[in-house]
C-alpha cells in the first residue's frame, strides 16, 4: 500500500474551498482509495474542468489536466488511449459534467473508456455564486430563478444506464468509508465508471444540506443484483429516496482504448515506420 | 485543322454519380504514364446525387498547377453540362457527348455525337461507358494503346478476368472511336511527352498533406467530419494499421480539440482536421493550448463562409479566423501550402514548430487545393527527421519552469519520476493556480517571448522571377502559387515578379526588404484582402492593389493575366 501522505500537498497550500465544503471529504477519500489500490502518483492522472470541484487536482500530488469548463472527459479519454497504463480519473462538478459537458458525458459513456468519473454533485453552481445546476431541484430559488427552478432535474444515473454504462454508482460524502469502497471498485472496474457523489454546498445550497442527504439517502442492500439493469433503472428513477452504492455493474464490455489501439505501450515510445511511409509514397506512382 | 501542341484543357461534366471521378482518375493516371504533365481540379455541388459537376484536366508539355477558364474539349455527360459551363464555352470548344441526351431542349447544339447508349448495349452494361470515355480521349491523343491496356489490367485485376476483359474491350471501342473523331474533325494532338514524368508521383492535395502528416510522426486524430477537412480524417483512418494511429470520430469539434490536446499532453502527436465552421467551435481549445503550452496542430480546409456558406466551393477567407482565434494573447504559427510538395513539407514543419514551441499551429488549405491532382518527382518530397521534444522527468520536475527562451521542457505523465500538471488558469512554475500579479507577468511574458524563436525559424517566401529588379511584386499565399506562377509566365514582363508565402504567420524578419520601393499587389481568394491587411499591420507594407475573388471558384489563369495587364497600365510601369 502506498503511503497516503505521498499524495499530500505541502502544508500551507492555499485552498479555495469554503470551510465545511463537501469537496474536502471527497479529496480525502480519493487519496485513501489511491493509496489502498497502490497507485503511484506518477501513474495517476486527474482530469477536471472548471468550478470548485474541478480544483481538486491542485490539492493532491498526482499528474493532472485541469482544462476547460465541461471538458474533463475528452482529454481523459485521450490520455487513456495514449497510455493505458495510467489510472485516469475525471473529477468535476455537476454543472461541469452534466451541463456544459453534457454531450461529452453522453458520448463518453458510449465509448466506454477505462476511466473513473467522479462527479461532485452539490446541486448548485458554487463558483459563480449559487445559480441553478442541471441537478438543482424544481422550485429551488436562486439569483437567476427567483421564483424557483422551473425545469426538471437531470438524471445522470438513468441517462448513464440507458446508454449502457457498465458501472453506475451514487455515493454520499457523509459516509467516507462506503464512498471510498465505491470509488475503489470504480477504479478497478474495466470500463467507464460513473460515481455521482452527493455533497452539500454549505454556502449556496440551503435546501440540499447534510441533513437532507442523510434523510433521503439509503444504501442498496447486500441482496441487490448489480447486473439487473431494469432494477437499476427503477432505483435511478426514484427521486424520493436516493439509492446509494453500486447501482449497476457489468463486466465484459470492451473498453475504448482496447478498441482504438493495440497493446498497452505508451504512444510516446512509438517511432515512425519510414519503410512503410516510403512504400506508401511509391504506391502513388 | 485543329492543332493542339502545348496545352489542353479537357473538361468532364455531368451529375454526381455518373462516374466523372472514375474517368478523371483513370485519365490522369494513363496520361501521366504516357509522359504528359497533368493537373486536374474539380468543382461540385453540395449534394450526393444529381446536380452539375465538372472536372478540368489540363494536359500540358510543361509543368502547370492552375485552373484555366478555357475549355478545349468538353465531355458533356448530360443535358445540364452546357448551360452549367456556358461562360467557359466558346466557338473553339469541342463538345463531345451523346447528342440525344446532351442537346435535349436546345435548338442550336454543336456536339460531336458519342453514342454511349449504343456502346453500353454492345458491352452489355452501362458501367463500362466510363472506360469508353477514357478510350476516346486516348484515341484522339493517339496515346499508346498497349499502355492503356496494361493500366486497365492492373486497375481491374482484383475484380476478376471477365471484368478485366470487358474493360479492355470497352477501352478499345472508345480508342477506335476517338481516332475516328480526330480524323473526321481534323483534330491533331502533338504535345511533347517526357519520359521522366512516367515515374512521377500522381497525387491530390489531400493525400499529399496526409503523407506529410504521416511523415511528421502523427499518431492521433480526433475530428468531427466537415467538408473539405474530412479527407485528412479519412486518409489517416485508411492507414491507421500501418502507422499505429488512433482514430477518434468525436461527438463535436469541441471534444475533438480538447481530446487532441489531451493526447499531446500524454505524449502522442495529434492533429484535428476541420473546416472554418467546425473550427469556430474549436477556438476555446486554441486558447487552452495557448495557456497550457501543450501543442496542437489544426488543419483547416477552407470553404466559403460565413456559417455554412458554399459547402463544396473554395475560398481563402479563414486567415483572420486562425490569426485571432482564442481569447487572450499567446503565440501561434500558420502555414498554407501552395503546392503538393509544400503540403508534404509544411505538415512536418507544423508538427515540429508545435512540438518545439508548445503552441497551436494551423495548416490552412482549401477545397481547390485539397481536390486538385498533379504529378511531381518523388525527390521533391522533403523529409524532416521527426524530433520528439518530450523529456524524462526528475522528481522535482516543474512543467512551467521559467527559462530564458520561454520553452519549459515538456514531460508527460508516467515517464520519469516527476508529476506533470497543466492548468488553464494562470499558474506558477508547478502548474498550480495563482493570482499573483508578479507570476502572471512572468508566465505571460514567458509564453509571448517564444514568438521570437518562432519568427527566427519562419520559412522564407518563394521568389518567382527577378524580384530584385521588378517594379511590381505580386504576392500570393496558399493555393494561389500555381496561378501566380503561370500568369507571370504568360505576361512575360520583367517589370513584374512574384512572391509566394507558404508560412503566413509569423512572417520572417526581413520580409519588408523584399518590397521596398515596389508597387505591391496581393492576390487572394477572399473579399477583404486578409493577407494584405496582415502585411500592412505587421510590417507597414504599403499595398497598392489587391486582386480578389470570392465567388466560390479558384482564380482562372486568364483573369489574373488580364488584371496584370490592367495594372501595368494603371501603374504606368
Coordinates of C-alpha atoms in Angstrom, one line a residue, chain A residues 115 214 232:
Chain A
X115 CA -11.7 5.8 -16.7
X214 CA -28.9 11.9 5.2
X232 CA -31.1 -0.3 -11.5

